[in-house]
PDB file of C-alpha atoms and ligand atoms in Angstrom:
ATOM      1  CA  UNK A 907      -3.542 -24.890 -74.881  1.00  0.00           C
ATOM      2  CA  UNK A 908      -4.921 -21.599 -74.218  1.00  0.00           C
ATOM      3  CA  UNK A 909      -2.510 -19.059 -73.479  1.00  0.00           C
ATOM      4  CA  UNK A 910       1.535 -19.123 -72.215  1.00  0.00           C
ATOM      5  CA  UNK A 911       1.090 -19.843 -68.551  1.00  0.00           C
ATOM      6  CA  UNK A 912       4.573 -18.642 -67.579  1.00  0.00           C
ATOM      7  CA  UNK A 913       3.214 -15.631 -67.522  1.00  0.00           C
ATOM      8  CA  UNK A 914       0.794 -16.191 -65.311  1.00  0.00           C
ATOM      9  CA  UNK A 915       2.722 -17.636 -62.769  1.00  0.00           C
ATOM     10  CA  UNK A 916       5.727 -15.152 -63.053  1.00  0.00           C
ATOM     11  CA  UNK A 917       3.061 -12.188 -62.367  1.00  0.00           C
ATOM     12  CA  UNK A 918       1.786 -13.837 -59.077  1.00  0.00           C
ATOM     13  CA  UNK A 919       5.060 -14.749 -57.519  1.00  0.00           C
ATOM     14  CA  UNK A 920       5.723 -10.517 -57.858  1.00  0.00           C
ATOM     15  CA  UNK A 921       2.083  -9.881 -55.728  1.00  0.00           C
ATOM     16  CA  UNK A 922       2.808 -10.126 -52.057  1.00  0.00           C
ATOM     17  CA  UNK A 923      -0.365  -8.468 -51.029  1.00  0.00           C
ATOM     18  CA  UNK A 924      -1.325  -5.071 -50.564  1.00  0.00           C
ATOM     19  CA  UNK A 925       1.131  -2.359 -49.689  1.00  0.00           C
ATOM     20  CA  UNK A 926       2.842  -5.430 -47.258  1.00  0.00           C
ATOM     21  CA  UNK A 927       6.062  -4.711 -45.143  1.00  0.00           C
ATOM     22  CA  UNK A 928       6.948  -1.661 -47.527  1.00  0.00           C
ATOM     23  CA  UNK A 929       5.873   0.514 -44.721  1.00  0.00           C
ATOM     24  CA  UNK A 930       7.163   1.274 -42.195  1.00  0.00           C
ATOM     25  CA  UNK A 931       5.483   3.204 -38.628  1.00  0.00           C
ATOM     26  CA  UNK A 932       7.084   5.930 -36.608  1.00  0.00           C
ATOM     27  CA  UNK A 933       5.880   5.209 -32.766  1.00  0.00           C
ATOM     28  CA  UNK A 934       6.546   8.522 -31.398  1.00  0.00           C
ATOM     29  CA  UNK A 935       4.350  10.297 -34.710  1.00  0.00           C
ATOM     30  CA  UNK A 936       2.163   7.369 -35.543  1.00  0.00           C
ATOM     31  CA  UNK A 937      -0.247   7.909 -38.549  1.00  0.00           C
ATOM     32  CA  UNK A 938      -3.356   5.581 -36.469  1.00  0.00           C
ATOM     33  CA  UNK A 939      -5.981   5.685 -39.288  1.00  0.00           C
ATOM     34  CA  UNK A 940      -3.109   3.655 -41.093  1.00  0.00           C
ATOM     35  CA  UNK A 941      -1.966   1.655 -38.617  1.00  0.00           C
ATOM     36  CA  UNK A 942      -5.587   0.654 -37.187  1.00  0.00           C
ATOM     37  CA  UNK A 943      -6.305   0.631 -41.492  1.00  0.00           C
ATOM     38  CA  UNK A 944      -3.929  -1.957 -42.057  1.00  0.00           C
ATOM     39  CA  UNK A 945      -4.279  -3.767 -38.260  1.00  0.00           C
ATOM     40  CA  UNK A 946      -0.244  -3.224 -38.350  1.00  0.00           C
ATOM     41  CA  UNK A 947       1.274  -4.155 -35.054  1.00  0.00           C
ATOM     42  CA  UNK A 948       4.414  -2.162 -33.674  1.00  0.00           C
ATOM     43  CA  UNK A 949       6.548  -3.090 -30.977  1.00  0.00           C
ATOM     44  CA  UNK A 950       9.397  -1.908 -28.789  1.00  0.00           C
ATOM     45  CA  UNK A 951      11.382  -0.804 -25.612  1.00  0.00           C
ATOM     46  CA  UNK A 952      12.724   2.082 -23.875  1.00  0.00           C
ATOM     47  CA  UNK A 953      15.258   2.892 -21.452  1.00  0.00           C
ATOM     48  CA  UNK A 954      13.597   4.983 -18.547  1.00  0.00           C
ATOM     49  CA  UNK A 955      15.376   8.367 -19.650  1.00  0.00           C
ATOM     50  CA  UNK A 956      13.048   8.535 -22.756  1.00  0.00           C
ATOM     51  CA  UNK A 957       9.971   8.352 -20.475  1.00  0.00           C
ATOM     52  CA  UNK A 958      11.114  11.498 -18.527  1.00  0.00           C
ATOM     53  CA  UNK A 959       7.797  12.065 -15.823  1.00  0.00           C
ATOM     54  CA  UNK A 960       8.080   8.087 -15.002  1.00  0.00           C
ATOM     55  CA  UNK A 961      11.850   9.024 -14.345  1.00  0.00           C
ATOM     56  CA  UNK A 962      10.714  11.084 -11.754  1.00  0.00           C
ATOM     57  CA  UNK A 963       9.052   8.704  -9.704  1.00  0.00           C
ATOM     58  CA  UNK A 964      12.445   6.334  -9.707  1.00  0.00           C
ATOM     59  CA  UNK A 965      14.097   6.395  -6.084  1.00  0.00           C
ATOM     60  CA  UNK A 966      16.406   8.620  -6.253  1.00  0.00           C
ATOM     61  CA  UNK A 967      19.618   6.269  -5.460  1.00  0.00           C
ATOM     62  CA  UNK A 968      19.040   3.843  -7.831  1.00  0.00           C
ATOM     63  CA  UNK A 969      21.866   3.164 -10.803  1.00  0.00           C
ATOM     64  CA  UNK A 970      21.316   3.858 -14.186  1.00  0.00           C
ATOM     65  CA  UNK A 971      18.425   1.581 -16.194  1.00  0.00           C
ATOM     66  CA  UNK A 972      18.535  -0.781 -19.049  1.00  0.00           C
ATOM     67  CA  UNK A 973      17.748   0.280 -22.102  1.00  0.00           C
ATOM     68  CA  UNK A 974      14.795  -2.575 -22.229  1.00  0.00           C
ATOM     69  CA  UNK A 975      13.231  -0.858 -18.947  1.00  0.00           C
ATOM     70  CA  UNK A 976       9.819  -0.194 -20.462  1.00  0.00           C
ATOM     71  CA  UNK A 977       8.786  -2.390 -22.769  1.00  0.00           C
ATOM     72  CA  UNK A 978       5.247  -2.217 -25.143  1.00  0.00           C
ATOM     73  CA  UNK A 979       3.535  -3.385 -27.938  1.00  0.00           C
ATOM     74  CA  UNK A 980       0.708  -1.924 -29.842  1.00  0.00           C
ATOM     75  CA  UNK A 981      -1.932  -3.439 -32.710  1.00  0.00           C
ATOM     76  CA  UNK A 982      -3.737  -1.685 -34.529  1.00  0.00           C
ATOM     77  CA  UNK A 983      -7.627  -2.430 -35.788  1.00  0.00           C
ATOM     78  CA  UNK A 984     -10.474  -1.454 -37.812  1.00  0.00           C
ATOM     79  CA  UNK A 985     -13.838  -2.392 -36.492  1.00  0.00           C
ATOM     80  CA  UNK A 986     -16.494  -2.990 -39.248  1.00  0.00           C
ATOM     81  CA  UNK A 987     -20.408  -1.391 -37.990  1.00  0.00           C
ATOM     82  CA  UNK A 988     -18.878   0.193 -34.531  1.00  0.00           C
ATOM     83  CA  UNK A 989     -18.351   3.588 -33.941  1.00  0.00           C
ATOM     84  CA  UNK A 990     -15.391   3.940 -33.143  1.00  0.00           C
ATOM     85  CA  UNK A 991     -14.153   2.357 -36.278  1.00  0.00           C
ATOM     86  CA  UNK A 992     -10.363   2.676 -35.232  1.00  0.00           C
ATOM     87  CA  UNK A 993      -8.593   1.037 -32.628  1.00  0.00           C
ATOM     88  CA  UNK A 994      -5.371   0.904 -31.026  1.00  0.00           C
ATOM     89  CA  UNK A 995      -3.931  -2.073 -28.075  1.00  0.00           C
ATOM     90  CA  UNK A 996      -1.539  -1.128 -26.309  1.00  0.00           C
ATOM     91  CA  UNK A 997       0.371  -3.459 -23.911  1.00  0.00           C
ATOM     92  CA  UNK A 998       3.315  -2.189 -21.720  1.00  0.00           C
ATOM     93  CA  UNK A 999       5.313  -3.347 -18.846  1.00  0.00           C
ATOM     94  CA  UNK A1000       8.305  -2.140 -16.962  1.00  0.00           C
ATOM     95  CA  UNK A1001      10.246  -3.054 -13.830  1.00  0.00           C
ATOM     96  CA  UNK A1002      10.553   0.161 -11.334  1.00  0.00           C
ATOM     97  CA  UNK A1003      12.326   1.240  -8.490  1.00  0.00           C
ATOM     98  CA  UNK A1004      10.000   3.205  -6.446  1.00  0.00           C
ATOM     99  CA  UNK A1005      10.656   4.239  -2.796  1.00  0.00           C
ATOM    100  CA  UNK A1006       9.198   1.970  -0.322  1.00  0.00           C
ATOM    101  CA  UNK A1007       6.651   4.041   2.147  1.00  0.00           C
ATOM    102  CA  UNK A1008       7.084   2.180   4.638  1.00  0.00           C
ATOM    103  CA  UNK A1009      11.081   2.078   5.098  1.00  0.00           C
ATOM    104  CA  UNK A1010      12.169   4.289   2.220  1.00  0.00           C
ATOM    105  CA  UNK A1011      14.356   2.090   0.842  1.00  0.00           C
ATOM    106  CA  UNK A1012      14.060   1.214  -3.289  1.00  0.00           C
ATOM    107  CA  UNK A1013      11.199  -1.626  -3.960  1.00  0.00           C
ATOM    108  CA  UNK A1014      11.241  -2.817  -7.646  1.00  0.00           C
ATOM    109  CA  UNK A1015       7.606  -2.663  -8.955  1.00  0.00           C
ATOM    110  CA  UNK A1016       6.277  -4.263 -11.999  1.00  0.00           C
ATOM    111  CA  UNK A1017       3.825  -2.191 -13.795  1.00  0.00           C
ATOM    112  CA  UNK A1018       1.490  -4.283 -16.572  1.00  0.00           C
ATOM    113  CA  UNK A1019      -0.792  -2.213 -18.821  1.00  0.00           C
ATOM    114  CA  UNK A1020      -3.448  -3.645 -21.195  1.00  0.00           C
ATOM    115  CA  UNK A1021      -5.851  -1.408 -22.727  1.00  0.00           C
ATOM    116  CA  UNK A1022      -7.287  -0.532 -25.605  1.00  0.00           C
ATOM    117  CA  UNK A1023      -8.618   3.233 -27.407  1.00  0.00           C
ATOM    118  CA  UNK A1024     -11.025   3.766 -29.643  1.00  0.00           C
ATOM    119  CA  UNK A1025     -10.171   7.249 -31.909  1.00  0.00           C
ATOM    120  CA  UNK A1026     -13.146   9.524 -33.878  1.00  0.00           C
ATOM    121  CA  UNK A1027     -12.411  12.745 -35.700  1.00  0.00           C
ATOM    122  CA  UNK A1028     -12.911  15.550 -33.726  1.00  0.00           C
ATOM    123  CA  UNK A1029     -12.548  16.674 -30.077  1.00  0.00           C
ATOM    124  CA  UNK A1030     -15.956  17.296 -29.077  1.00  0.00           C
ATOM    125  CA  UNK A1031     -17.093  13.732 -30.693  1.00  0.00           C
ATOM    126  CA  UNK A1032     -14.541  11.943 -28.785  1.00  0.00           C
ATOM    127  CA  UNK A1033     -15.473  13.799 -25.798  1.00  0.00           C
ATOM    128  CA  UNK A1034     -18.940  12.765 -26.147  1.00  0.00           C
ATOM    129  CA  UNK A1035     -18.023   9.347 -26.808  1.00  0.00           C
ATOM    130  CA  UNK A1036     -15.814   8.921 -24.315  1.00  0.00           C
ATOM    131  CA  UNK A1037     -18.063  10.044 -21.445  1.00  0.00           C
ATOM    132  CA  UNK A1038     -20.979   7.025 -22.563  1.00  0.00           C
ATOM    133  CA  UNK A1039     -18.250   4.440 -23.224  1.00  0.00           C
ATOM    134  CA  UNK A1040     -16.258   2.511 -20.983  1.00  0.00           C
ATOM    135  CA  UNK A1041     -12.956   2.096 -23.534  1.00  0.00           C
ATOM    136  CA  UNK A1042     -11.175   5.693 -23.891  1.00  0.00           C
ATOM    137  CA  UNK A1043     -11.980   7.404 -26.692  1.00  0.00           C
ATOM    138  CA  UNK A1044      -9.324   9.741 -28.555  1.00  0.00           C
ATOM    139  CA  UNK A1045      -9.648  12.270 -31.049  1.00  0.00           C
ATOM    140  CA  UNK A1046      -8.194  11.192 -34.019  1.00  0.00           C
ATOM    141  CA  UNK A1047      -4.897  13.621 -34.500  1.00  0.00           C
ATOM    142  CA  UNK A1048      -2.386  13.365 -38.066  1.00  0.00           C
ATOM    143  CA  UNK A1049      -0.146  11.844 -35.533  1.00  0.00           C
ATOM    144  CA  UNK A1050      -0.253  10.157 -32.418  1.00  0.00           C
ATOM    145  CA  UNK A1051       2.675  10.625 -30.085  1.00  0.00           C
ATOM    146  CA  UNK A1052       2.845   6.613 -28.602  1.00  0.00           C
ATOM    147  CA  UNK A1053       5.730   6.832 -26.727  1.00  0.00           C
ATOM    148  CA  UNK A1054       3.626  10.156 -24.117  1.00  0.00           C
ATOM    149  CA  UNK A1055       0.298   7.619 -23.882  1.00  0.00           C
ATOM    150  CA  UNK A1056       2.461   4.829 -23.063  1.00  0.00           C
ATOM    151  CA  UNK A1057       4.018   6.883 -19.945  1.00  0.00           C
ATOM    152  CA  UNK A1058       0.780   8.146 -19.223  1.00  0.00           C
ATOM    153  CA  UNK A1059      -0.505   4.622 -18.673  1.00  0.00           C
ATOM    154  CA  UNK A1060       2.235   3.109 -16.814  1.00  0.00           C
ATOM    155  CA  UNK A1061       2.104   6.578 -14.695  1.00  0.00           C
ATOM    156  CA  UNK A1062      -1.564   5.845 -14.389  1.00  0.00           C
ATOM    157  CA  UNK A1063      -1.116   2.112 -13.046  1.00  0.00           C
ATOM    158  CA  UNK A1064       1.854   2.851 -10.497  1.00  0.00           C
ATOM    159  CA  UNK A1065       0.678   1.998  -6.925  1.00  0.00           C
ATOM    160  CA  UNK A1066      -0.460   4.801  -4.964  1.00  0.00           C
ATOM    161  CA  UNK A1067       1.851   3.422  -1.788  1.00  0.00           C
ATOM    162  CA  UNK A1068       4.620   1.588  -3.204  1.00  0.00           C
ATOM    163  CA  UNK A1069       5.861  -0.912  -0.357  1.00  0.00           C
ATOM    164  CA  UNK A1070       7.430  -4.201   0.175  1.00  0.00           C
ATOM    165  CA  UNK A1071       5.701  -6.880   1.640  1.00  0.00           C
ATOM    166  CA  UNK A1072       8.637  -7.479   3.774  1.00  0.00           C
ATOM    167  CA  UNK A1073      10.872  -4.671   4.430  1.00  0.00           C
ATOM    168  CA  UNK A1074      14.774  -5.313   4.718  1.00  0.00           C
ATOM    169  CA  UNK A1075      15.082  -3.256   7.541  1.00  0.00           C
ATOM    170  CA  UNK A1076      12.196  -4.717   9.966  1.00  0.00           C
ATOM    171  CA  UNK A1077      13.615  -1.791  13.128  1.00  0.00           C
ATOM    172  CA  UNK A1078      12.605   0.681  10.764  1.00  0.00           C
ATOM    173  CA  UNK A1079       9.430  -0.794   9.965  1.00  0.00           C
ATOM    174  CA  UNK A1080       8.467  -1.419  13.684  1.00  0.00           C
ATOM    175  CA  UNK A1081       9.147   1.880  14.677  1.00  0.00           C
ATOM    176  CA  UNK A1082       6.834   3.169  12.345  1.00  0.00           C
ATOM    177  CA  UNK A1083       4.111   0.972  12.757  1.00  0.00           C
ATOM    178  CA  UNK A1084       3.925   1.675  16.219  1.00  0.00           C
ATOM    179  CA  UNK A1085       3.968   5.805  15.545  1.00  0.00           C
ATOM    180  CA  UNK A1086       0.755   5.154  12.859  1.00  0.00           C
ATOM    181  CA  UNK A1087      -0.859   2.843  14.798  1.00  0.00           C
ATOM    182  CA  UNK A1088      -0.808   5.444  18.282  1.00  0.00           C
ATOM    183  CA  UNK A1089      -1.917   8.524  16.250  1.00  0.00           C
ATOM    184  CA  UNK A1090      -4.350   6.530  13.862  1.00  0.00           C
ATOM    185  CA  UNK A1091      -5.885   4.964  17.225  1.00  0.00           C
ATOM    186  CA  UNK A1092      -6.812   7.729  19.578  1.00  0.00           C
ATOM    187  CA  UNK A1093     -10.477   7.206  19.761  1.00  0.00           C
ATOM    188  CA  UNK A1094     -10.338   3.784  20.301  1.00  0.00           C
ATOM    189  CA  UNK A1095      -7.515   4.268  23.350  1.00  0.00           C
ATOM    190  CA  UNK A1096     -10.176   7.022  24.847  1.00  0.00           C
ATOM    191  CA  UNK A1097     -12.919   4.489  23.975  1.00  0.00           C
ATOM    192  CA  UNK A1098     -11.585   1.841  25.811  1.00  0.00           C
ATOM    193  CA  UNK A1099     -10.414   3.981  28.874  1.00  0.00           C
ATOM    194  CA  UNK A1100     -14.256   5.741  29.301  1.00  0.00           C
ATOM    195  CA  UNK A1101     -15.855   1.697  29.189  1.00  0.00           C
ATOM    196  CA  UNK A1102     -13.260   1.129  31.628  1.00  0.00           C
ATOM    197  CA  UNK A1103     -14.427   4.045  34.061  1.00  0.00           C
ATOM    198  CA  UNK A1104     -18.025   3.370  33.142  1.00  0.00           C
ATOM    199  CA  UNK A1105     -17.491  -0.228  34.277  1.00  0.00           C
ATOM    200  CA  UNK A1106     -19.776  -1.378  31.297  1.00  0.00           C
ATOM    201  CA  UNK A1107     -19.222  -5.216  30.231  1.00  0.00           C
TER     202      UNK A1107
HETATM  203 ZN1   ZN B1475      10.122  -1.644   2.442  1.00  0.00          ZN
END
């Protein structure tokens, strides 16, 4: 018997890993460098009113939306021997009522975002790297507002022309389709007319 094993085991028990769960990250003031270095994960949900630009896209006559309208998850990663070495993986999804461009009634649209962002120091370096990378490269700042980033990405993911697969008001659809067809095909109609007159077959 050399030493007292009890002391050793006590020390071992008190050790729970490097800065483990003690650190808390703030999504609206995220320290990306530390977040990535620790491989940390942060997730949560926001009501649409916290994302005012996205809220503006919602059909006007919709009732107040739930507190978890936007669900998101962020994961930090530091990659060795790669530039950038700091990465943020971002997932978000939201169910949003937009105005159908065919019948003008609200249409529920699911928007999903799954992207990753690389971070380097300096605006110029970020811009140069961004131009040659398939991923989005962002200049590293002391803090990052994840909510703004999530809102940007959800806005980009919105359909340009939201529409029901089948509109709930078929009469309005018929009228709209008819007028669009006539307006869109004047040359086709003219070509058919000329073809008939010339007697071509
Ligand atoms: Zn519709």
